[in-house]
PDB file of C-alpha atoms in Angstrom:
ATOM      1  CA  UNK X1380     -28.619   8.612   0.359  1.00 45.00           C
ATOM      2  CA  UNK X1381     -30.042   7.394  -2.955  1.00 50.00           C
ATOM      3  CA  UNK X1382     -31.134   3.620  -2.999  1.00 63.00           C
ATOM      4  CA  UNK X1383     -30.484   0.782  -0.572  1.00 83.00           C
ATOM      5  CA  UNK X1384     -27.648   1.173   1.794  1.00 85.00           C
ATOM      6  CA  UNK X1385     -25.924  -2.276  -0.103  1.00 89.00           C
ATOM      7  CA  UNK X1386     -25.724   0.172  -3.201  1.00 90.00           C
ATOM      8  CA  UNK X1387     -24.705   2.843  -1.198  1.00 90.00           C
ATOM      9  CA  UNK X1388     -22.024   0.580   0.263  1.00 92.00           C
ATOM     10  CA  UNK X1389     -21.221  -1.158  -3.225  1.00 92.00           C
ATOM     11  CA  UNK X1390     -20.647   2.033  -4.662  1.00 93.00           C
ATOM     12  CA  UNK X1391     -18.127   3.469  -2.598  1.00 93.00           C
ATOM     13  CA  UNK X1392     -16.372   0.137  -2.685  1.00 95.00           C
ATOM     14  CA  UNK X1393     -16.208   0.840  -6.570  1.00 96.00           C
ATOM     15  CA  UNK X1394     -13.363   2.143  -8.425  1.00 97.00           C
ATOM     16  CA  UNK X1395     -13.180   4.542 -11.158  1.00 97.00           C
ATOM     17  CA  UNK X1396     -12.517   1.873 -14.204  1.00 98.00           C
ATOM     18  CA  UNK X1397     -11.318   3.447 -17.798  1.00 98.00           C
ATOM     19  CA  UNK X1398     -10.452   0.783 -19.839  1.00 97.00           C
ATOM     20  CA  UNK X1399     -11.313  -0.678 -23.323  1.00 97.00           C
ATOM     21  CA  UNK X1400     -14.731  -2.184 -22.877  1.00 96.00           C
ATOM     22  CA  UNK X1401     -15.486  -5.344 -25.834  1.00 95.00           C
ATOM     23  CA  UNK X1402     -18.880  -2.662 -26.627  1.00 95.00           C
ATOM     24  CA  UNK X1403     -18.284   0.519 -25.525  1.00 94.00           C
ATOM     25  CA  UNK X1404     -14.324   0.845 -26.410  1.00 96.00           C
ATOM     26  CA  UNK X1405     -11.744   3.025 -24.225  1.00 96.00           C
ATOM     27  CA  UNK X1406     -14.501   4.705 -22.003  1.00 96.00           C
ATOM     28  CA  UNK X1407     -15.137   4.514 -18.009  1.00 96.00           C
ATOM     29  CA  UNK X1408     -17.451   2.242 -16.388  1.00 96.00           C
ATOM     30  CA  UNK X1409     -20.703   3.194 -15.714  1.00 93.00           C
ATOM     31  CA  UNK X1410     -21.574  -0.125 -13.721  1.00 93.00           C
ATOM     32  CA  UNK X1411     -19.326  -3.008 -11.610  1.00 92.00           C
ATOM     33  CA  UNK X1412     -20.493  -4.982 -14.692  1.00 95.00           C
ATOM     34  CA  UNK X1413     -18.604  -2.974 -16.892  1.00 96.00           C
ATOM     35  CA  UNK X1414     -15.567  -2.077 -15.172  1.00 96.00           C
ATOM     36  CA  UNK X1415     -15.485  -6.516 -14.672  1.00 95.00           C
ATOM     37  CA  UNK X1416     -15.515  -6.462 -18.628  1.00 96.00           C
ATOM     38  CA  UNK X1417     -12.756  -4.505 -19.430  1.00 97.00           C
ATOM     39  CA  UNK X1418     -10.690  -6.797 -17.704  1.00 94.00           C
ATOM     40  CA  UNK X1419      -6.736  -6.989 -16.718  1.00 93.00           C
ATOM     41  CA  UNK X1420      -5.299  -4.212 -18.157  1.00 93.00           C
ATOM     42  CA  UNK X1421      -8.349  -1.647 -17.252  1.00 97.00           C
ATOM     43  CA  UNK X1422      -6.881   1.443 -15.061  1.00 97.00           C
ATOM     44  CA  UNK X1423      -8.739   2.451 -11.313  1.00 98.00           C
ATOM     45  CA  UNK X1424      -8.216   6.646 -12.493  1.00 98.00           C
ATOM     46  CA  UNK X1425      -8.860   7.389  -8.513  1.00 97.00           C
ATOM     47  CA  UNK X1426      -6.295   5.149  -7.468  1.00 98.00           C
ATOM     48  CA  UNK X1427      -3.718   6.624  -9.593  1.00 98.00           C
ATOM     49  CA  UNK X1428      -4.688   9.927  -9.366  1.00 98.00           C
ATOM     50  CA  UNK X1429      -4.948  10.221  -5.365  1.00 98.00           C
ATOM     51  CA  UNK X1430      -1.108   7.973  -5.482  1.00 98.00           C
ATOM     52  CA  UNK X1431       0.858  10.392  -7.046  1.00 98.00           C
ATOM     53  CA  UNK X1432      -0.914  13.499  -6.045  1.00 98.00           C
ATOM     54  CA  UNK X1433       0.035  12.657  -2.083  1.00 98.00           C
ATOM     55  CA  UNK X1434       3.264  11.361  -3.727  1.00 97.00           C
ATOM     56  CA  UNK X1435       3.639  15.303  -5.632  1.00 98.00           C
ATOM     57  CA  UNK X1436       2.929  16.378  -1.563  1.00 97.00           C
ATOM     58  CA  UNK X1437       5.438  13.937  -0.141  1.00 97.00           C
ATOM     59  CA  UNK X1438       7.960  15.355  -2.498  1.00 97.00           C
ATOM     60  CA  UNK X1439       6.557  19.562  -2.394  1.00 97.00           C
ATOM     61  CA  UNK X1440       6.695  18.910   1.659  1.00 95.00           C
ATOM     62  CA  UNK X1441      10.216  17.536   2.052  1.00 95.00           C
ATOM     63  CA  UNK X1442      11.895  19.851  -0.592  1.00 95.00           C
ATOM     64  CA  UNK X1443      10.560  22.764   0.939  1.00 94.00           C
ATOM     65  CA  UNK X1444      11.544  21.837   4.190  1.00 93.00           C
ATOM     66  CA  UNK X1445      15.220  20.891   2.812  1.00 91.00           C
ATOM     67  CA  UNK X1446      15.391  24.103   1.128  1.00 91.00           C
ATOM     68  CA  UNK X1447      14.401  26.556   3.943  1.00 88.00           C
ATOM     69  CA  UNK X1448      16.438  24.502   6.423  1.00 86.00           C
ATOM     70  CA  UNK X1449      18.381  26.351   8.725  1.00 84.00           C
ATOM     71  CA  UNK X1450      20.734  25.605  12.040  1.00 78.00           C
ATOM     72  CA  UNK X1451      19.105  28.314  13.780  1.00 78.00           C
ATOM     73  CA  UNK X1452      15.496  28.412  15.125  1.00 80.00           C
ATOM     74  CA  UNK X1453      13.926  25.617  13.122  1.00 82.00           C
ATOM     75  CA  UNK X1454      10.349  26.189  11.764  1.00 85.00           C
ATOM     76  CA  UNK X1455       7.560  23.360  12.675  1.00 88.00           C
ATOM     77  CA  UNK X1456       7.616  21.595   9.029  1.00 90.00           C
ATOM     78  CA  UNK X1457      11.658  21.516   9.510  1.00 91.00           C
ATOM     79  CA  UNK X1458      10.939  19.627  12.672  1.00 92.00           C
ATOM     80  CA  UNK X1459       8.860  17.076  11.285  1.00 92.00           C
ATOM     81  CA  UNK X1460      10.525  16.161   8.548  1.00 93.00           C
ATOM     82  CA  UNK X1461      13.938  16.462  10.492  1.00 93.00           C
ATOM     83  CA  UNK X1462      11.713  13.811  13.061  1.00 93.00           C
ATOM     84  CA  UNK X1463      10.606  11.790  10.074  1.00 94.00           C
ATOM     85  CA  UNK X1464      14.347  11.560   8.750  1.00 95.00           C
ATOM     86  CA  UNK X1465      15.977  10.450  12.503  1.00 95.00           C
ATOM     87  CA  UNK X1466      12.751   8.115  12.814  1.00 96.00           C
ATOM     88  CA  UNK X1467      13.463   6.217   9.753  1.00 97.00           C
ATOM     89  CA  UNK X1468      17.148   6.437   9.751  1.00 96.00           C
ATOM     90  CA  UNK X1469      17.682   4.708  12.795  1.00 96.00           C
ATOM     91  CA  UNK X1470      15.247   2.047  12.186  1.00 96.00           C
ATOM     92  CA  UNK X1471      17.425   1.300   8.888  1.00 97.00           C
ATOM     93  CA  UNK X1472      20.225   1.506  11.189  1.00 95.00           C
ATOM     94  CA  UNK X1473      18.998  -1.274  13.555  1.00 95.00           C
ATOM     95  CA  UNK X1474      17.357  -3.518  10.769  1.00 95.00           C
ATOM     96  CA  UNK X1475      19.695  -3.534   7.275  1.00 96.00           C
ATOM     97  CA  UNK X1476      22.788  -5.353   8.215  1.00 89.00           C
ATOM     98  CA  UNK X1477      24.387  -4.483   4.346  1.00 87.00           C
ATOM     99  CA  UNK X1478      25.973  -1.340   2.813  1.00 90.00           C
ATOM    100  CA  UNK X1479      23.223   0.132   0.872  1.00 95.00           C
ATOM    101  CA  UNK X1480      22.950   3.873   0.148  1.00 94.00           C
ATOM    102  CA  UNK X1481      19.306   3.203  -1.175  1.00 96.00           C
ATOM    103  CA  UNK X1482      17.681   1.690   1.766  1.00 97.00           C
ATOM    104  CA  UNK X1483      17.554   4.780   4.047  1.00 96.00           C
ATOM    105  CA  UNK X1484      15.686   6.811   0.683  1.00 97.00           C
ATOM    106  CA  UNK X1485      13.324   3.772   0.056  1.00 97.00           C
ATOM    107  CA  UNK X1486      12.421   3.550   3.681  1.00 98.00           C
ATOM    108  CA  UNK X1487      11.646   7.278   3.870  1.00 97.00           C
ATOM    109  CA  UNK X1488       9.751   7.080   0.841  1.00 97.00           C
ATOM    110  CA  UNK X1489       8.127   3.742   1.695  1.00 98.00           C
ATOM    111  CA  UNK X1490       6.959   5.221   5.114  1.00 98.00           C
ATOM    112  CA  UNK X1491       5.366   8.570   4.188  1.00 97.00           C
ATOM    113  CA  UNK X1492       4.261   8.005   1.239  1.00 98.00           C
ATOM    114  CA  UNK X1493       1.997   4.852   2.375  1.00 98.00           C
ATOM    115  CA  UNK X1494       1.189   6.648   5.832  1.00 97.00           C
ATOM    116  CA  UNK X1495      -0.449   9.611   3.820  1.00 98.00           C
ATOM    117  CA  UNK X1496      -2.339   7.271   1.411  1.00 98.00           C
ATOM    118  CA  UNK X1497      -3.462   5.619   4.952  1.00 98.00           C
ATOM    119  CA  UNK X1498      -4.522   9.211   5.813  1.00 97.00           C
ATOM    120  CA  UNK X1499      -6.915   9.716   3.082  1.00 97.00           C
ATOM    121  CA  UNK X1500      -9.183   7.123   5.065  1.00 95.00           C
ATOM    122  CA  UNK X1501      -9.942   9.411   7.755  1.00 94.00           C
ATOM    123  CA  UNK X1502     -11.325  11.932   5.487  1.00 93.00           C
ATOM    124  CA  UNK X1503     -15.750  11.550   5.847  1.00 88.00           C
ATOM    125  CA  UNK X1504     -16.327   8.961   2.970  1.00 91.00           C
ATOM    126  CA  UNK X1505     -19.070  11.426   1.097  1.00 90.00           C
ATOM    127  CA  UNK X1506     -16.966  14.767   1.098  1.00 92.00           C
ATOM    128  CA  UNK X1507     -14.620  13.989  -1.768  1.00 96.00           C
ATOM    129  CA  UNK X1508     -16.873  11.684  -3.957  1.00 95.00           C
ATOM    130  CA  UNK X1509     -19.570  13.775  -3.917  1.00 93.00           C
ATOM    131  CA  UNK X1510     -17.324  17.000  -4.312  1.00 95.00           C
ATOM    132  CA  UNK X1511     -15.762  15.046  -7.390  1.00 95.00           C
ATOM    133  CA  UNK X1512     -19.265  13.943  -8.783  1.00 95.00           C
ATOM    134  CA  UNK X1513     -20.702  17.802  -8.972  1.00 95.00           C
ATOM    135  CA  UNK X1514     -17.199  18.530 -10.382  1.00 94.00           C
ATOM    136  CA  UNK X1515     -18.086  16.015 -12.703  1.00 93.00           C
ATOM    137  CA  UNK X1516     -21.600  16.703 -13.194  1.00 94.00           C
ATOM    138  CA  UNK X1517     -22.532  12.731 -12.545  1.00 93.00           C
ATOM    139  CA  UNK X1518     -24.110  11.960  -9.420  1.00 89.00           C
ATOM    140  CA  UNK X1519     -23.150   8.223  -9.921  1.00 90.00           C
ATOM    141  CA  UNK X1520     -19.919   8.693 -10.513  1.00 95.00           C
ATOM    142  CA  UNK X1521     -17.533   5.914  -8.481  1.00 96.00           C
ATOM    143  CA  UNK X1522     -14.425   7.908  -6.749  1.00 96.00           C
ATOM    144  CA  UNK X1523     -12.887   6.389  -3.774  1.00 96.00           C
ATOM    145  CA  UNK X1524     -10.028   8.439  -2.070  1.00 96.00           C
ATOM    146  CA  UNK X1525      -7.355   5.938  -0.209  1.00 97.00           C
ATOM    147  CA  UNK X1526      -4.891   3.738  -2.742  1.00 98.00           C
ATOM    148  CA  UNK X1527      -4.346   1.679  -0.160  1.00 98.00           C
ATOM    149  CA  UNK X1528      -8.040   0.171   0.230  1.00 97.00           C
ATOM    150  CA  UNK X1529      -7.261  -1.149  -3.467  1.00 98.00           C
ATOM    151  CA  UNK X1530      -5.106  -4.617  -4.052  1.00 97.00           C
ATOM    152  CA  UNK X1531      -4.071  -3.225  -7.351  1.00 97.00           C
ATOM    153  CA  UNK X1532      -1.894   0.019  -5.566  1.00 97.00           C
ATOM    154  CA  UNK X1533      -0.824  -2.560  -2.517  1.00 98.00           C
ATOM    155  CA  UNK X1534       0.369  -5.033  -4.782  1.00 97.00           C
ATOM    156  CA  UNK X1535       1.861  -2.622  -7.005  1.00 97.00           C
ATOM    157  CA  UNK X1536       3.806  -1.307  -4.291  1.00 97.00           C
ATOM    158  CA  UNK X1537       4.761  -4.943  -3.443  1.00 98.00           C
ATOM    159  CA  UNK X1538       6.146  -5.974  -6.204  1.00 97.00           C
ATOM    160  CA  UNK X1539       8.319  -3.053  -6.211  1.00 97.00           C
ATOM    161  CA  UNK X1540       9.777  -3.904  -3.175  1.00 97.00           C
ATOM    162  CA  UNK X1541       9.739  -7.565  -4.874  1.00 98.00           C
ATOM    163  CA  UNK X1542      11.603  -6.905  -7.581  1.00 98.00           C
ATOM    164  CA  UNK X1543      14.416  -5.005  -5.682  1.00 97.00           C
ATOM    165  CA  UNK X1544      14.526  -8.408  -3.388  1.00 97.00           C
ATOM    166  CA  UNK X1545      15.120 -10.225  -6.462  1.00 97.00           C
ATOM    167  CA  UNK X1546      17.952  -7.844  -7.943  1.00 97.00           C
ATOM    168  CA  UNK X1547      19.684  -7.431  -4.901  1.00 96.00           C
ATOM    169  CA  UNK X1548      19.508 -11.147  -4.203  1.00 96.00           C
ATOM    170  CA  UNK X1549      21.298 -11.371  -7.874  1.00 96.00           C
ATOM    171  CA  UNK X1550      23.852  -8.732  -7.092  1.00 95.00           C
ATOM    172  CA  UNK X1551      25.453  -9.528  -3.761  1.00 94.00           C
ATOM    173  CA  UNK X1552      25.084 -13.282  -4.290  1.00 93.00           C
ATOM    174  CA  UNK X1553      25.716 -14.372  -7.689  1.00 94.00           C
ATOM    175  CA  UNK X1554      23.062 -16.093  -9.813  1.00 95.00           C
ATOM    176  CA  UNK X1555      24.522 -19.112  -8.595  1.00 93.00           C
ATOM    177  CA  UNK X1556      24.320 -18.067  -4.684  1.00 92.00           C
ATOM    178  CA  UNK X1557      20.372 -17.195  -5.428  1.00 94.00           C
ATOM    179  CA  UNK X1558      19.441 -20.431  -7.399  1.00 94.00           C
ATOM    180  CA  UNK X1559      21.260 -22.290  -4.573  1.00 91.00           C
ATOM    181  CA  UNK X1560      19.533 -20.490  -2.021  1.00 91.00           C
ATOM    182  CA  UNK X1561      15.966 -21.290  -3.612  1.00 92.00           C
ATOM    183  CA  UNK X1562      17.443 -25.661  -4.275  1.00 92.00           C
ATOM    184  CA  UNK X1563      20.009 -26.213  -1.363  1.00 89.00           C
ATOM    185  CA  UNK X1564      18.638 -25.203   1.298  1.00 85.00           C
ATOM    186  CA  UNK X1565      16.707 -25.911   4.015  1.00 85.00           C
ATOM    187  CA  UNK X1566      17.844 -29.709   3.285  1.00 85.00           C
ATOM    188  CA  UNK X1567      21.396 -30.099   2.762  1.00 81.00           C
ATOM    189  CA  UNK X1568      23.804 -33.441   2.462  1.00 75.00           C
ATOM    190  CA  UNK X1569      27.042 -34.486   1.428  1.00 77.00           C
ATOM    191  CA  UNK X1570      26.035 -36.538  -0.733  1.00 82.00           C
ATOM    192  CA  UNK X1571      25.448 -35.910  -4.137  1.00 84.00           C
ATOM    193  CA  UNK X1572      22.540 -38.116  -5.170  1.00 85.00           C
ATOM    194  CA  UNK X1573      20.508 -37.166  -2.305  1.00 86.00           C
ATOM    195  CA  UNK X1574      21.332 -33.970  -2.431  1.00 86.00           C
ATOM    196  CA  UNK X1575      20.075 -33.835  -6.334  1.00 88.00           C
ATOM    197  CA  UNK X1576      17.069 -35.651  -4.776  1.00 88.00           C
ATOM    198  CA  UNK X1577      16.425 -32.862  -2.227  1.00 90.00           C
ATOM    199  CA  UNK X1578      16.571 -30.016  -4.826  1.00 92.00           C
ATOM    200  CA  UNK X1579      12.477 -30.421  -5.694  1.00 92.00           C
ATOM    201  CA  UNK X1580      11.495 -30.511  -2.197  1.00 92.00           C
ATOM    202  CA  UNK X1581      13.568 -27.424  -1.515  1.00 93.00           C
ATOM    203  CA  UNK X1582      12.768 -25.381  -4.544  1.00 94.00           C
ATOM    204  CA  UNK X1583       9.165 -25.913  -3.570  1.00 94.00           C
ATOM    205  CA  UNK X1584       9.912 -24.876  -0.099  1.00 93.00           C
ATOM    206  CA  UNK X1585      12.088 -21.963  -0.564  1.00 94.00           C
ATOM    207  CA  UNK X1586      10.388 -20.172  -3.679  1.00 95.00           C
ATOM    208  CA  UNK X1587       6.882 -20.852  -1.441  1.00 95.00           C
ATOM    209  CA  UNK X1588       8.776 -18.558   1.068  1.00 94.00           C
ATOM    210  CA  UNK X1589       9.782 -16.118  -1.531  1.00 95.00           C
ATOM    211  CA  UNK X1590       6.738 -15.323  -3.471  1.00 96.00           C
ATOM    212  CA  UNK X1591       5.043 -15.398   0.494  1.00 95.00           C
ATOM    213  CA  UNK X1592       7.004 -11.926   1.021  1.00 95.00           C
ATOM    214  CA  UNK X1593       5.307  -9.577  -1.476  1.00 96.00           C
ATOM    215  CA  UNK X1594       1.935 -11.244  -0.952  1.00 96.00           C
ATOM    216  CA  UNK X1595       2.275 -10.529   2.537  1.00 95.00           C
ATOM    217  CA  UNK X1596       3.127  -6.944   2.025  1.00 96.00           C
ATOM    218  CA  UNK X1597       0.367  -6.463  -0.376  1.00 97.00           C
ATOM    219  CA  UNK X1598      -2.451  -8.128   1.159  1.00 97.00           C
ATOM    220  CA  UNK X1599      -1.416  -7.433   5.124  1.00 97.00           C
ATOM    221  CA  UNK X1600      -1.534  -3.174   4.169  1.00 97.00           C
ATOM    222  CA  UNK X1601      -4.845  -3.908   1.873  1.00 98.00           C
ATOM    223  CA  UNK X1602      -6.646  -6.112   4.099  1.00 97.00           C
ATOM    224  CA  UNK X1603      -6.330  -3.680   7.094  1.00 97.00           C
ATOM    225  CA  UNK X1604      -7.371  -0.121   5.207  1.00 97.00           C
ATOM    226  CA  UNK X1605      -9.999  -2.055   3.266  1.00 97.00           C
ATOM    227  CA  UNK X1606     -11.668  -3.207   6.636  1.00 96.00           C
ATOM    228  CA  UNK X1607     -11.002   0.650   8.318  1.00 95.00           C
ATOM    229  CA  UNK X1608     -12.421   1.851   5.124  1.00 95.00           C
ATOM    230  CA  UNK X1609     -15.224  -0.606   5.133  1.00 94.00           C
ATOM    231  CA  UNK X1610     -16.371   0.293   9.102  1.00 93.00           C
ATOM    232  CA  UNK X1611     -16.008   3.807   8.113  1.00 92.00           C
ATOM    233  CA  UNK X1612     -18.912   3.147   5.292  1.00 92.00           C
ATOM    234  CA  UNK X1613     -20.987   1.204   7.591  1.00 88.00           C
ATOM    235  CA  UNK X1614     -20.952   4.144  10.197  1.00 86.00           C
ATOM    236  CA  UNK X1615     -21.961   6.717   7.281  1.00 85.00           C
ATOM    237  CA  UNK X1616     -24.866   4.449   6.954  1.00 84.00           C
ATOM    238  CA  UNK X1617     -26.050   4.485  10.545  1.00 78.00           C
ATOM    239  CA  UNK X1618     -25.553   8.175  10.413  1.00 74.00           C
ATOM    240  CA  UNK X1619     -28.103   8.749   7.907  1.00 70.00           C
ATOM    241  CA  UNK X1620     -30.536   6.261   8.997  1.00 65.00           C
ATOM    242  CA  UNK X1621     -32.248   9.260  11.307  1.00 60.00           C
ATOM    243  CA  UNK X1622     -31.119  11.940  14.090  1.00 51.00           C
ATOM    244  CA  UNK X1623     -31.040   9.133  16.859  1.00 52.00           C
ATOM    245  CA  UNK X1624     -29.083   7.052  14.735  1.00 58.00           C
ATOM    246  CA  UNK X1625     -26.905   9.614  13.239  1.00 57.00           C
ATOM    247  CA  UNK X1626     -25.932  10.644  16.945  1.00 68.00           C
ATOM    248  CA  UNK X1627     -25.006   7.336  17.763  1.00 70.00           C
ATOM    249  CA  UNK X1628     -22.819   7.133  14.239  1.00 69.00           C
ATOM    250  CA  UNK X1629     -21.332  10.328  15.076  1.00 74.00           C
ATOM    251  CA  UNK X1630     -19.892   9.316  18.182  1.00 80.00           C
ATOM    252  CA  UNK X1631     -19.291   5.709  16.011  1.00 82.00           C
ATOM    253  CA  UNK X1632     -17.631   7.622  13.269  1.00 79.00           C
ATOM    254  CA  UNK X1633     -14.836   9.732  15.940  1.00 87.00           C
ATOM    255  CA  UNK X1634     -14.112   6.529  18.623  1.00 88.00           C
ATOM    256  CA  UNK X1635     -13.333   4.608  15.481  1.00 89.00           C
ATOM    257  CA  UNK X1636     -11.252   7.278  13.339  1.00 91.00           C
ATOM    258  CA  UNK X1637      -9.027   7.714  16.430  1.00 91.00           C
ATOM    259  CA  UNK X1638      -8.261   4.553  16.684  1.00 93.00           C
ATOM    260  CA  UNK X1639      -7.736   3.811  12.986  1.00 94.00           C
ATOM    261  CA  UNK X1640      -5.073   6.021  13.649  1.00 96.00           C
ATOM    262  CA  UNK X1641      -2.854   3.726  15.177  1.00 96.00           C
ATOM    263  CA  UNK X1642      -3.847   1.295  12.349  1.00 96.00           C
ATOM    264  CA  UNK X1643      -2.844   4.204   9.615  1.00 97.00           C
ATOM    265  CA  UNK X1644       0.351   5.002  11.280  1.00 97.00           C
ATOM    266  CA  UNK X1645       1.368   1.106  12.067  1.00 97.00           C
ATOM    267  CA  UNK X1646       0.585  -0.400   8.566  1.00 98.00           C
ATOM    268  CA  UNK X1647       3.128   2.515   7.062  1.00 98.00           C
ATOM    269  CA  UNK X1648       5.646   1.749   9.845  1.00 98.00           C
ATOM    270  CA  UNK X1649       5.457  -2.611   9.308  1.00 97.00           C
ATOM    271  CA  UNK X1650       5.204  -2.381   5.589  1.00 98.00           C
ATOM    272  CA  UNK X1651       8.900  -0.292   5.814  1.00 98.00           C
ATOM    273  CA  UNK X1652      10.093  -2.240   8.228  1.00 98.00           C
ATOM    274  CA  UNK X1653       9.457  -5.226   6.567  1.00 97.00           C
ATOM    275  CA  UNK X1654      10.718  -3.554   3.035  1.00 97.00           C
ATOM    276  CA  UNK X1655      13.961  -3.503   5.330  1.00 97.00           C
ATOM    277  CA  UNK X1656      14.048  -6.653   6.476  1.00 96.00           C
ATOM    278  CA  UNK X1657      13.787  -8.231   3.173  1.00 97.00           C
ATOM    279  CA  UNK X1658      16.537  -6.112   1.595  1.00 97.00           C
ATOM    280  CA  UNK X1659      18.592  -7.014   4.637  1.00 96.00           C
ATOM    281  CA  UNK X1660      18.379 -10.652   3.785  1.00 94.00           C
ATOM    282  CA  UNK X1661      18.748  -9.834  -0.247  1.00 95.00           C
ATOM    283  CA  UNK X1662      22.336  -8.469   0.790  1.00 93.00           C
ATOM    284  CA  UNK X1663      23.247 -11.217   2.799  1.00 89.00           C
ATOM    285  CA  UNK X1664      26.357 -13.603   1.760  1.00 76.00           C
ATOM    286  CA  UNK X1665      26.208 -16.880   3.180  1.00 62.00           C
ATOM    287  CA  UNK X1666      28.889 -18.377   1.334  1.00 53.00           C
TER     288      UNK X1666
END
């Protein structure tokens, strides 16, 4: 390990940055600095790459096992999707009170997709950086291998689920049922003047609660695989600090991976569930 262990932890923490830098132009970041100066609309290449290539497996898996499905003798990937499907499909049944043909899809999607970027965290934090810095020929190159352990892919996916709220919301409700959810309510009256009164306090209150859902989603999934990903950096660094150490970081590195599975597999399973939820209460008419 090359230089202190703070760079050695501040580098893996560091995305891959292309963006259009005010000196260098469209280029990737060689430093934190940089990648900081090509602000907003800069792109993290890892995060986006590593998304849709377990998305591209998400999709390969599933169609293959829907195209070689049979009613016979089943074959172990047409058991664990057919798993997956019953998993997912009754948990939309008991959650989404509406009649939605898109929920059940989303979930699935929501689910596995997530749960697999989750997955990339128990992968040894050196193997694919350094594989992708020979590739590359760059020894410093930043590459870090789980979306979810960035706010940019969490939030991203957030939103998405945001703006579905939102249209939804519209849909079943009326423009006028959704801007009197967000001013009528929690504080109703009879009266008209008071009521009018009431409409600041409950705008604040209600759209407080509203933009609280995607943040939630976003930061809940990000904080947890950021701090997984985090101990899992820490351990590499005890491992290399000697052969005493690095048996102690070995046995450091598998108590903690198996139980970050039960953090991998429960921050898929509550950010679906709670995709569900919200869609539930998008599609419901209280008037």
């Amino acid at each position: 390990m090359a230089g202190s262990a703070s760079d050695y932890i501040q580098h893996h923490l560091q995305n891959l940055t292309y963006g259009n830098h005010p000196v260098n132009g469209w280029s990737f970041a060689h430093t934190a600095q940089e990648a900081k100066e090509m602000g907003f609309w800069a792109f993290h290449v890892d995060t986006l790459g590593w998304s849709v290539v377990l998305g591209l497996i998400f999709i390969f898996l599933f169609r293959a096992a829907a195209k070689k499905a049979t009613s016979g003798q089943p074959s172990g990937l047409q058991n664990f999707v057919e798993v997956m499907v019953e998993f997912v499909d009754g948990s939309v049944k008991d959650t989404f009170h509406g009649r939605n043909a898109l929920i059940a899809p989303l979930a699935l999607t929501i689910f596995v997709w997530v749960f697999l970027m989750n997955l990339m965290d128990l992968i040894p934090v050196d193997w694919l950086p350094m594989a992708a810095a020979k590739i590359a020929g760059n020894d410093h190159l930043f590459f870090r291998v789980v979306p979810t352990t960035d706010p940019n892919a969490t939030l991203g996916l957030a939103f998405s689920v945001f703006a579905l709220i939102i249209f939804y919301s519209i849909k079943v409700k009326g423009i006028g049922g959704f801007l009197g959810e967000l001013t009528l309510h929690p504080f109703g009256s009879s009266n008209k003047l008071v009521q009018a009164l009431l409409i600041p306090v409950n705008f604040l209150l209600e759209f407080v609660t509203l933009i609280a859902k995607p943040i939630s989603l976003a930061l809940r999934l990000f904080g947890n695989l950021y701090a997984g990903e985090l101990i899992f950096i820490l351990i590499a660094v005890v491992f290399s600090a000697g052969w005493v150490l690095g048996l102690f970081g070995v046995a450091l590195h598998w108590a903690w991976a198996v139980f970050h599975i039960l953090v991998i597999v429960l921050q898929a399973f509550i950010f679906m569930m709670l995709t569900i939820v919200y869609l539930s209460m998008a599609h419901e008419d209280n008037h």
